[in-house]
Coordinates of C-alpha atoms in Angstrom, one line a residue:
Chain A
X1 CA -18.1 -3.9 22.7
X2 CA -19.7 -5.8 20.0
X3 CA -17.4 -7.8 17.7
X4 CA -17.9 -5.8 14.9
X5 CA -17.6 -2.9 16.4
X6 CA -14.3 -4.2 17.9
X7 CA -13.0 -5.1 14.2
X8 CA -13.8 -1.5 13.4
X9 CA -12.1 0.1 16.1
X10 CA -8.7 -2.2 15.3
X11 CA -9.1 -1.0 11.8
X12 CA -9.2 2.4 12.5
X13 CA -6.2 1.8 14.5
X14 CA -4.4 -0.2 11.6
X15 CA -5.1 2.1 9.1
X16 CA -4.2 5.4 11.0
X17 CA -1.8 6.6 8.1
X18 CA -2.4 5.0 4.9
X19 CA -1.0 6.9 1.4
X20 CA -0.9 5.2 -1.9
X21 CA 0.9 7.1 -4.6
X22 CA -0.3 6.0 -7.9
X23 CA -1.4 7.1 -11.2
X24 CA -4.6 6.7 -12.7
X25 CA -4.7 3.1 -14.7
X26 CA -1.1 1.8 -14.3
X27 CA -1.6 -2.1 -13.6
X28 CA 0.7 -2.7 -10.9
X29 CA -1.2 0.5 -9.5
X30 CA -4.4 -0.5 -9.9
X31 CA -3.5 -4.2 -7.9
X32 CA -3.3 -2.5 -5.0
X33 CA -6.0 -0.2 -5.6
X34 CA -8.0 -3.3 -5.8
X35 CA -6.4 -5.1 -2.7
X36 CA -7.6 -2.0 -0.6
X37 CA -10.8 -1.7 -2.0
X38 CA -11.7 -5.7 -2.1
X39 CA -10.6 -5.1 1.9
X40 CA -12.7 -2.1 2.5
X41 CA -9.9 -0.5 3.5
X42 CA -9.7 3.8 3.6
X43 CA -6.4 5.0 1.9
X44 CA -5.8 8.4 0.6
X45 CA -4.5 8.7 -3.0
X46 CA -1.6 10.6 -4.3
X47 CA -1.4 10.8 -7.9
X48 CA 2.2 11.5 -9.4
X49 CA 2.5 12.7 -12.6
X50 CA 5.5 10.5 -13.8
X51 CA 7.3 12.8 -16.0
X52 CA 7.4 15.2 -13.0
X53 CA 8.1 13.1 -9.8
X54 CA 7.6 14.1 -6.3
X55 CA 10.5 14.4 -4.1
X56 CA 8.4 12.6 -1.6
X57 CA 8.1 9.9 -4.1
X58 CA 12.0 9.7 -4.8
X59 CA 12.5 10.0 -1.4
X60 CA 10.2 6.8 -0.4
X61 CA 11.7 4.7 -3.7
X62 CA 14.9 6.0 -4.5
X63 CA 16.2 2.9 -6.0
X64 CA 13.4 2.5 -8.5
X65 CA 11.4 5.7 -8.3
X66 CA 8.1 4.1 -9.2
X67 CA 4.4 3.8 -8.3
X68 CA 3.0 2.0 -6.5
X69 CA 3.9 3.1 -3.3
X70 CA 2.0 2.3 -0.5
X71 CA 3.0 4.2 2.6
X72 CA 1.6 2.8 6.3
X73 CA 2.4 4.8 9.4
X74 CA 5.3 6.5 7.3
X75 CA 6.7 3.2 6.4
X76 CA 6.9 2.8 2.5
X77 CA 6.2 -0.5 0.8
X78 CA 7.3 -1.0 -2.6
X79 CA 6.4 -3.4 -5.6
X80 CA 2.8 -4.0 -5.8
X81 CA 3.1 -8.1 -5.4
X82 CA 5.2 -7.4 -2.3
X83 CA 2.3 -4.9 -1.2
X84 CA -0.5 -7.4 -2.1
X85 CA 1.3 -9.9 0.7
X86 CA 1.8 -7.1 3.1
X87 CA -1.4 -6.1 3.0
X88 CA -3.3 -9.5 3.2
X89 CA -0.9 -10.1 6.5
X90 CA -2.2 -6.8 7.9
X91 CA -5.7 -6.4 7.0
X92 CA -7.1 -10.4 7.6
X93 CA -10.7 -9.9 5.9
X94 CA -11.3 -11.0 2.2
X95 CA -8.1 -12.5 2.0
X96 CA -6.5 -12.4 -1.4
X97 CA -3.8 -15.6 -0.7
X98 CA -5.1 -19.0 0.5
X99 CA -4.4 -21.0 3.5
X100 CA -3.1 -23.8 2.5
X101 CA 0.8 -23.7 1.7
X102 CA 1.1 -25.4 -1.8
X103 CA -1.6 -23.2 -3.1
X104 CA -0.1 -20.1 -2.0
X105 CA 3.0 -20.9 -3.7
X106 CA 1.1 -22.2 -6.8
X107 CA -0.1 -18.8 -6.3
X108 CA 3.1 -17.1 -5.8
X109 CA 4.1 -19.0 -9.4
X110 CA 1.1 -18.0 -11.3
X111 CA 1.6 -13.6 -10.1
X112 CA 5.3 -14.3 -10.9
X113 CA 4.7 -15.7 -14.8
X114 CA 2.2 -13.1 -15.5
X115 CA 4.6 -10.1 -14.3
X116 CA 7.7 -12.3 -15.8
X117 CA 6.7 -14.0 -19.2
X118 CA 3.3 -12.9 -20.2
X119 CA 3.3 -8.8 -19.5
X120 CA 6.8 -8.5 -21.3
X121 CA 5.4 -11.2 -24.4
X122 CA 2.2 -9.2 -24.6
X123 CA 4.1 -5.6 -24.5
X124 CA 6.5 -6.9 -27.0
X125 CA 3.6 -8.0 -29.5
X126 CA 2.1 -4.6 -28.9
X127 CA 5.6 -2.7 -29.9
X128 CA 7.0 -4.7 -32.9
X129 CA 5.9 -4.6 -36.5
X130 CA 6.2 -6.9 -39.5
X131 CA 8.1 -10.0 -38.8
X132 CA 9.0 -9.3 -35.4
X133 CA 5.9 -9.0 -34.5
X134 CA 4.3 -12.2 -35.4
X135 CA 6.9 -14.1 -33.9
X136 CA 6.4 -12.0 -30.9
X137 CA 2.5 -12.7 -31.1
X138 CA 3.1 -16.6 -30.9
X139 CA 5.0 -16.6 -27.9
X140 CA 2.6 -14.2 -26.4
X141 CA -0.4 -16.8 -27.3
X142 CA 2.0 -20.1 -26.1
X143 CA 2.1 -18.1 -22.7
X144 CA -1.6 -17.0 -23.2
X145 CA -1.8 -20.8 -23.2
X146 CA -0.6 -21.5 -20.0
X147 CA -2.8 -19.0 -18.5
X148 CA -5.8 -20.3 -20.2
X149 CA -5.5 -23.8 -18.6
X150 CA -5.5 -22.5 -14.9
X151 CA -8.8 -21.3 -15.3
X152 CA -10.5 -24.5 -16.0
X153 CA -12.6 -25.1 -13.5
X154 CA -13.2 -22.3 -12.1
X155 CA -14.5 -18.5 -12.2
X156 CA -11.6 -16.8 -10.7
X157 CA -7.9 -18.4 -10.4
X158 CA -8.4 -17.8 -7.0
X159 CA -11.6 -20.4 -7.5
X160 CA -15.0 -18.6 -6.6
X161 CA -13.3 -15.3 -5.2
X162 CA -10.9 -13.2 -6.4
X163 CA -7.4 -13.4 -5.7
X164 CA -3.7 -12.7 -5.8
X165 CA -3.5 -14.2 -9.7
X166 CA -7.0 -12.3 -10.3
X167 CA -5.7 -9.2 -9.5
X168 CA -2.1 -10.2 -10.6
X169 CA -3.8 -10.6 -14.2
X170 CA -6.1 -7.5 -13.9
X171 CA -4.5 -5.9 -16.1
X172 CA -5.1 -8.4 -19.1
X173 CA -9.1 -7.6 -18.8
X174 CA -8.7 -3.7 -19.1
X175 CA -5.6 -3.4 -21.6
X176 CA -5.6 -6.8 -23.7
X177 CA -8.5 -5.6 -25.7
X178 CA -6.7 -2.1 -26.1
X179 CA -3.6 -2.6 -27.2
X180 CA -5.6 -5.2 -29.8
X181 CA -7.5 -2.2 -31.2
X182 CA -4.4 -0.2 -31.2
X183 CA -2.5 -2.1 -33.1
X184 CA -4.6 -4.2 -35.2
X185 CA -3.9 -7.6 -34.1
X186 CA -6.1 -10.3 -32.8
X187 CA -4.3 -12.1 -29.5
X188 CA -7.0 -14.0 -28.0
X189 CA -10.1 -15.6 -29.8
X190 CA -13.2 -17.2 -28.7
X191 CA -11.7 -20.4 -30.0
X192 CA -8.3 -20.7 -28.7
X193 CA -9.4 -18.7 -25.5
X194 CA -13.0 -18.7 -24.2
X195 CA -12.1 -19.2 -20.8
X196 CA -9.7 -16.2 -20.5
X197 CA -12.5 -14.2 -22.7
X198 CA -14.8 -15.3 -19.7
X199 CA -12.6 -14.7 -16.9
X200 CA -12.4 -11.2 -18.3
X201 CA -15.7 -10.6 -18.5
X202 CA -16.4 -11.9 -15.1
X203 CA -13.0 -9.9 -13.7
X204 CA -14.7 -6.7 -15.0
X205 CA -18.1 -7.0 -13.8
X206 CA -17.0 -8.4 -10.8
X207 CA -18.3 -5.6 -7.8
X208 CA -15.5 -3.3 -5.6
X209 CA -13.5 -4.4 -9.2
X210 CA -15.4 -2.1 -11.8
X211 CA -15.6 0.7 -9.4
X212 CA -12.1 1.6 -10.1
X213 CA -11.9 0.7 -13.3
X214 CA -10.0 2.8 -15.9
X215 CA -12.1 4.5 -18.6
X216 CA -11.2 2.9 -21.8
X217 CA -11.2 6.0 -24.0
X218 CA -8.3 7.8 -21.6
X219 CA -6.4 4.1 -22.2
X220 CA -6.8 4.3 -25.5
X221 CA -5.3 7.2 -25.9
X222 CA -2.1 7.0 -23.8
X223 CA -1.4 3.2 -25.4
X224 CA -2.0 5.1 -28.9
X225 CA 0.8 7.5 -28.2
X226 CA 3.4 4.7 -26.5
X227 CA 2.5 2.9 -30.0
X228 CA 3.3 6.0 -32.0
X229 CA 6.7 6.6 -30.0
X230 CA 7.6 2.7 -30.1
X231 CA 6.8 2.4 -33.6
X232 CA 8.7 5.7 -35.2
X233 CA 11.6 4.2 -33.5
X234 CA 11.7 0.5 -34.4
X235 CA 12.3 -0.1 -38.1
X236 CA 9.8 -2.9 -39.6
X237 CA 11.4 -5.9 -40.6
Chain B
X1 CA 9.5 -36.4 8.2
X2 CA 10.1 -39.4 6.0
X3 CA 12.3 -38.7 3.6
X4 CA 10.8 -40.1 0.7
X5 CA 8.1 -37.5 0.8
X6 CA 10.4 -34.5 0.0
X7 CA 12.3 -34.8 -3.5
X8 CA 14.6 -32.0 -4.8
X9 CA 15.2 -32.1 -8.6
X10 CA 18.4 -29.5 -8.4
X11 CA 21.9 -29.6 -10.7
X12 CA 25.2 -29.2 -8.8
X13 CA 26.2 -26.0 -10.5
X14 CA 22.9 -24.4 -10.0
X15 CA 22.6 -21.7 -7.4
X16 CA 18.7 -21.5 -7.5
X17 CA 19.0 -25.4 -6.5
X18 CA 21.5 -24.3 -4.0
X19 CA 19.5 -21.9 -2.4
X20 CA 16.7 -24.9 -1.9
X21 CA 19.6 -27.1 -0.7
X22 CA 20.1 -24.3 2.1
X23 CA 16.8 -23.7 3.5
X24 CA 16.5 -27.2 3.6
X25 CA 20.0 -27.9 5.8
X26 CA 18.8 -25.2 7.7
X27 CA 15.7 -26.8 9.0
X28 CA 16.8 -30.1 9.1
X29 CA 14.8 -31.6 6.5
X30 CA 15.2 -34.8 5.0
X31 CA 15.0 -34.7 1.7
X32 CA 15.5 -37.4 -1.6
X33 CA 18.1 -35.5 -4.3
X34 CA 18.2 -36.0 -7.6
X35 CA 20.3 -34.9 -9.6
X36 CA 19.2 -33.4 -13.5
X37 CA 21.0 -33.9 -16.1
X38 CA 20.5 -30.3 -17.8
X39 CA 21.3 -31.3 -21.6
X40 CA 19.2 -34.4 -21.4
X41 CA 16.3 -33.4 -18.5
X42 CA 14.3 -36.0 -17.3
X43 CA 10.7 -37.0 -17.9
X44 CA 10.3 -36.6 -14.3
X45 CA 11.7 -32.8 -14.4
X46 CA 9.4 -32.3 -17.7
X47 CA 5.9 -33.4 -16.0
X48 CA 6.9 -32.0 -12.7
X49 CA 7.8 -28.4 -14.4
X50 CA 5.9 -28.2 -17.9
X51 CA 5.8 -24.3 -17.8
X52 CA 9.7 -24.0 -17.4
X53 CA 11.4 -26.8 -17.5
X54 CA 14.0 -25.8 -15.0
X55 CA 15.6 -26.9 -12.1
X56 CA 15.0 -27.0 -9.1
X57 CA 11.9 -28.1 -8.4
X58 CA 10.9 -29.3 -4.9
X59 CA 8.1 -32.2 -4.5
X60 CA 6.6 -32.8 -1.4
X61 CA 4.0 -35.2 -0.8
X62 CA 3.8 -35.9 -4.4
X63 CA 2.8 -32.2 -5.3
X64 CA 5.7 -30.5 -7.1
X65 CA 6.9 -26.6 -6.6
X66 CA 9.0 -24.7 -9.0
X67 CA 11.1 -21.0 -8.9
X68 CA 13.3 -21.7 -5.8
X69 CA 12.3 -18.1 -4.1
X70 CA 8.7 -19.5 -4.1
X71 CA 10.2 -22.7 -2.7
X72 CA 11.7 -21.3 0.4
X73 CA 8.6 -19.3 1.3
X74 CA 6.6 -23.0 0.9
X75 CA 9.5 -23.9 3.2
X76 CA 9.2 -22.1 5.8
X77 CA 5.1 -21.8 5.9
X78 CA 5.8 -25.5 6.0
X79 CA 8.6 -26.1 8.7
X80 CA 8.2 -23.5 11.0
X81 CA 11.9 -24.0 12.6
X82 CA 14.6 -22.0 12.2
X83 CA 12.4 -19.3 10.2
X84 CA 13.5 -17.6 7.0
X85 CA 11.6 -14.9 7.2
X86 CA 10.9 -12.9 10.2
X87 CA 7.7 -12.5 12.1
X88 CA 6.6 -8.6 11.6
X89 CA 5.1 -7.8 8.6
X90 CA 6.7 -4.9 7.5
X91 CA 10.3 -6.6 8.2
X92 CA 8.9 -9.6 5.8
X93 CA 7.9 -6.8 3.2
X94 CA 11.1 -5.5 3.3
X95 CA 12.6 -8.8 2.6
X96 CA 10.6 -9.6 0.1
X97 CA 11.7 -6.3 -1.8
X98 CA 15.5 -7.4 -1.6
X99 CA 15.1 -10.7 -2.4
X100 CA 13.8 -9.6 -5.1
X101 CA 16.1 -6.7 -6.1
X102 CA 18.8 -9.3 -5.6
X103 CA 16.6 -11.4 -8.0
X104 CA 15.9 -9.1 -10.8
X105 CA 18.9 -6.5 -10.7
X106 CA 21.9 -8.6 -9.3
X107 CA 22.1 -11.5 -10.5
X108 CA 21.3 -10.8 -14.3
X109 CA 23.6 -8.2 -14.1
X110 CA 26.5 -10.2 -12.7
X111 CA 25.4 -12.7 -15.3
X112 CA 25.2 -10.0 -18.1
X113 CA 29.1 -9.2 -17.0
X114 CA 29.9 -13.1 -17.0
X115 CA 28.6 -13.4 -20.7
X116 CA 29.1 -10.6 -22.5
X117 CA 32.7 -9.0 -24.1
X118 CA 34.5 -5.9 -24.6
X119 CA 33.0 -2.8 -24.2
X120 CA 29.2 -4.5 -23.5
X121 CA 31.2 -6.4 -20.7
X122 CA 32.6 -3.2 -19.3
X123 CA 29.3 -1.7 -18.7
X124 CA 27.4 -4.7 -17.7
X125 CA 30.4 -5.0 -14.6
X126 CA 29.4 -1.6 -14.2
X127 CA 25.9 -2.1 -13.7
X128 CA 26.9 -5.2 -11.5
X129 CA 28.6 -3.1 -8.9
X130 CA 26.3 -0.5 -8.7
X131 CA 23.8 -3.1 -8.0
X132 CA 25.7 -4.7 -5.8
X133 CA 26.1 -1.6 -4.0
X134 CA 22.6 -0.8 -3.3
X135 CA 21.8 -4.4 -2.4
X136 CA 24.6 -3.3 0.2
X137 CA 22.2 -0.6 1.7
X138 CA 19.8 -3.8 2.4
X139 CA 21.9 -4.9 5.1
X140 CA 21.5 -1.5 7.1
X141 CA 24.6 -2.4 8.7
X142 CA 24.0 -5.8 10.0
X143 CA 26.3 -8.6 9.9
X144 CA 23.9 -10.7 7.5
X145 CA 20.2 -9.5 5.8
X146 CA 18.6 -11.6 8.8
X147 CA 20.4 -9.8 11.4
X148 CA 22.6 -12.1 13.6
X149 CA 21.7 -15.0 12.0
X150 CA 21.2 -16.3 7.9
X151 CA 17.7 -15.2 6.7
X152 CA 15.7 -15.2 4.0
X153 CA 17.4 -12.4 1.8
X154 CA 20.8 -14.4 2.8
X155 CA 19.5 -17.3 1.6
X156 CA 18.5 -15.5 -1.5
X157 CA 20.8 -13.5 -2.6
X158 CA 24.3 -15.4 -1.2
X159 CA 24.9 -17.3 -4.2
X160 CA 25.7 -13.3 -5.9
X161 CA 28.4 -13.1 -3.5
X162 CA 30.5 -16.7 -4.6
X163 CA 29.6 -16.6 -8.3
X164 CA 30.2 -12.7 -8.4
X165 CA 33.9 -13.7 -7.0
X166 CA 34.2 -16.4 -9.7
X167 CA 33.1 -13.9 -12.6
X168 CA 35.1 -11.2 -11.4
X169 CA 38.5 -13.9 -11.5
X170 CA 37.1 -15.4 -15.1
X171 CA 36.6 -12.0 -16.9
X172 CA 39.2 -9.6 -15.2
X173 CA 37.2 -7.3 -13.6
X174 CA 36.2 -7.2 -9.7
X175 CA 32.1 -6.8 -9.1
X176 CA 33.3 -7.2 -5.3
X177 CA 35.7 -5.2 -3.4
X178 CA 36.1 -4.4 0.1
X179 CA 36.9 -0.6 -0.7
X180 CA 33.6 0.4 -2.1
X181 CA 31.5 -2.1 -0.7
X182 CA 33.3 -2.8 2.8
X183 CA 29.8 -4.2 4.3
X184 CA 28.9 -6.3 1.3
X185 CA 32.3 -7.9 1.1
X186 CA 32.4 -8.5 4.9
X187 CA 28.9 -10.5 4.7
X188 CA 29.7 -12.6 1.8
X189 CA 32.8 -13.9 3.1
X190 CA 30.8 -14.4 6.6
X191 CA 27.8 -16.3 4.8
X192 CA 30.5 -18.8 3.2
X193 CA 31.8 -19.6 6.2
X194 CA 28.6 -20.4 8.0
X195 CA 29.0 -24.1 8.7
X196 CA 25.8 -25.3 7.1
X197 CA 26.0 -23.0 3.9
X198 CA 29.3 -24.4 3.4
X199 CA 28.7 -27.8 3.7
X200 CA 25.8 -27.9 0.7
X201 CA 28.2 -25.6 -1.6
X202 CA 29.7 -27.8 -4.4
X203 CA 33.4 -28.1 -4.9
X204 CA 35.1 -25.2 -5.4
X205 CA 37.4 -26.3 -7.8
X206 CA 35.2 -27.8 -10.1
X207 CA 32.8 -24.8 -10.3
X208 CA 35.2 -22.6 -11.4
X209 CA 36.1 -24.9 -14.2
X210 CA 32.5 -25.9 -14.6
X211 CA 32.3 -21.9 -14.7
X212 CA 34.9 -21.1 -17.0
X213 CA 34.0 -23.3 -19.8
X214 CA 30.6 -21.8 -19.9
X215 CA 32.3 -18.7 -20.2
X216 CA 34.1 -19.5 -23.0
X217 CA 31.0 -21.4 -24.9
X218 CA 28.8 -17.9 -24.2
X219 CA 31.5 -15.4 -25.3
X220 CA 32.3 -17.8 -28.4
X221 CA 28.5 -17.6 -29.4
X222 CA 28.4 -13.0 -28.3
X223 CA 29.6 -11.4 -30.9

């Protein structure tokens, strides 16, 4: 058997029973979506609808009954950074992590500060009003900071391929510019920003990437009505 | 190894330095410790962790690492004895996901009890123990998270089991017991004993009290 064909037949082995259980444009969704795809990996899709849960989703993550799930040979994995690992120890082609030790856990730090300090910032800017919200803005644009500086030097964090802190950050180049429009407020400029601006760009044109990328009308929408409900219930300042 | 080419930045009430003290007993790494003085952190801490500031960070060959569950992955990619986490994928998945959930749900919550009063302190301790009780399902029965022997999750999450003991004594309210959580009780009193886990834990004593008067400054300052 040629080696390609050989890779092949393993593959079909490996991925014998592969379910994800998503929804449409959630970000720690579409990570995975992205892992699988950057892989060439065949997965079917099961789309929940979140205000109406499967019991085959709450049975697979009882303790935090959320998407992802990724389910291989019946065996679920949960949260989409532990996923992004698991997969790039399955499946070893395009991998997502690098070799070497201290840039894996330079990697490991980057996935954990977007999830930790710049989603939460960002989501906070997005919900607040009035005073609140500008001081929620600035720390959002001090941890935009931080961000900014890894990419100097390069096209991708991950360097000239995308990676774990590329997809980690995925989210920032489909939703940043929505929840901007959405609420009227300016986070990052060409000034203070151009190489996150760029990143984004290249992120989004970036082949395998763009395929599954969520329209931006059907975002605009659903972050519209989260503003609405957010909004109505916090008082302005 | 030479030891001057591993540095540990750590504080000796800190149980994210504690958990880089263990991984590193466990493998038998020589390592240089300093010791941070929190209120006044050193220029060395501040260049070697600009983004957070915190302890502990782990510097080997001159490159620094910081968030001690990142560390002990470095660690064991690195020193391949006495591995943290094991070998089959799905097993290291499954780690992952309780380190974590010890991580994210346990420990704040324990910490939420510790800091908070009255009624808010009530239900934090509430939260606490229901946490703790699914982080109980983690162990599937086993005498640690590793299986016979400490692992990664141990390593991760067995600083919950001590501090949870001193919280519980400092605010009045048990986040431990062996009634509703027989297995969890049994493997944090096992992981304590474990020679080299008890060997890097600081004094007892002098946690409690280091412990208590943090209490006291945090419940001063809750209103």
């Amino acid at each position: 058997m040629s080696s390609s064909a050989m890779v092949t037949a393993n593959q079909l082995i490996i991925m014998a029973e592969l379910k994800l259980f998503r929804t449409s444009s959630s970000p720690f969704v579409l990570r995975v979506v992205w892992a699988l795809d950057l892989k060439g990996i065949q997965y079917d899709n099961i789309f929940e609808d979140l205000s109406n849960k499967s019991s085959l989703l709450l049975q697979y993550n009882p303790i935090y009954k959320k998407v992802p799930v990724l389910v291989h040979n019946g065996k679920p994995l949960l949260e989409s950074l532990v996923i992004l690992e698991y997969i790039d120890e399955i499946w070893k082609q395009t991998p997502i992590l690098p070799e070497d030790p201290s840039e894996r856990a330079t990697a490991r730090f980057w996935a954990k500060f977007g999830d930790d300090k710049v989603l939460p910032s960002i989501w906070n800017a997005f919900i607040k009003q009035g005073k609140d919200q500008e001081e929620a803005i600035v720390t959002a644009q001090e941890n935009l900071g931080c961000v900014e500086r890894q990419l100097t030097g390069k096209k991708f964090f991950n360097g000239e391929t995308i990676g774990l802190v590329d997809l980690a950050f995925g989210w920032l180049a489909n939703l940043l510019s929505v929840f901007e429009e959405v609420c009227g407020v300016t986070l990052i400029d060409h000034e203070k920003f151009p190489l996150l601006l760029e990143w984004i760009q290249n992120f989004a044109d970036a082949p395998i990437i763009k395929e599954s990328w969520p329209p931006r009308d059907k975002l605009i929408t659903r972050y519209q009505a989260f503003h609405e409900v957010y909004t109505s219930k916090e008082a302005p300042k | 190894m030479a030891e001057e080419t591993v540095k540990l930045l750590g504080y000796w009430a800190s149980p994210f330095a504690l958990r880089v003290k263990w991984a590193l007993k466990l493998k038998g790494i020589q390592y240089q410790y300093v010791e941070e003085d929190l209120p006044n952190k050193s220029p060395m801490l501040l260049q070697y962790n600009p983004v957070h500031k915190k302890v502990p960070v782990l510097v080997h060959d001159d490159k620094p690492l910081a968030e001690s569950l990142i560390i002990l992955e470095y660690i064991d990619e690195v020193w391949k004895q006495n591995p943290l986490l094991p070998i089959d994928p799905y097993e290291r998945a499954k780690a992952r996901f309780w380190a974590k959930f010890a991580e994210d749900k346990c420990g704040p919550a324990v910490m939420a009890a510790f800091s908070k009063k009255g009624e808010e302190k009530e239900k934090a301790a509430k939260e606490a123990r229901e946490n703790l009780k699914t982080l109980e399902s983690g162990l599937e029965g086993k005498r640690f998270f590793g299986g016979e022997t400490i692992g990664f999750v141990d390593i991760a999450a067995g600083w919950i089991g001590c501090w949870a003991q001193m919280t519980g004594e400092i605010i009045g309210i048990k986040l431990i017991d062996a009634e509703t959580m027989p297995l969890l009780d049994a493997w944090f009193k096992d992981f304590l004993e474990v020679p080299f886990i008890k060997e890097c834990m600081p004094p007892q004593d002098k946690l409690l009290e280091h412990n208590r008067e943090f209490h006291k400054i945090l419940t001063a300052a809750s209103t």
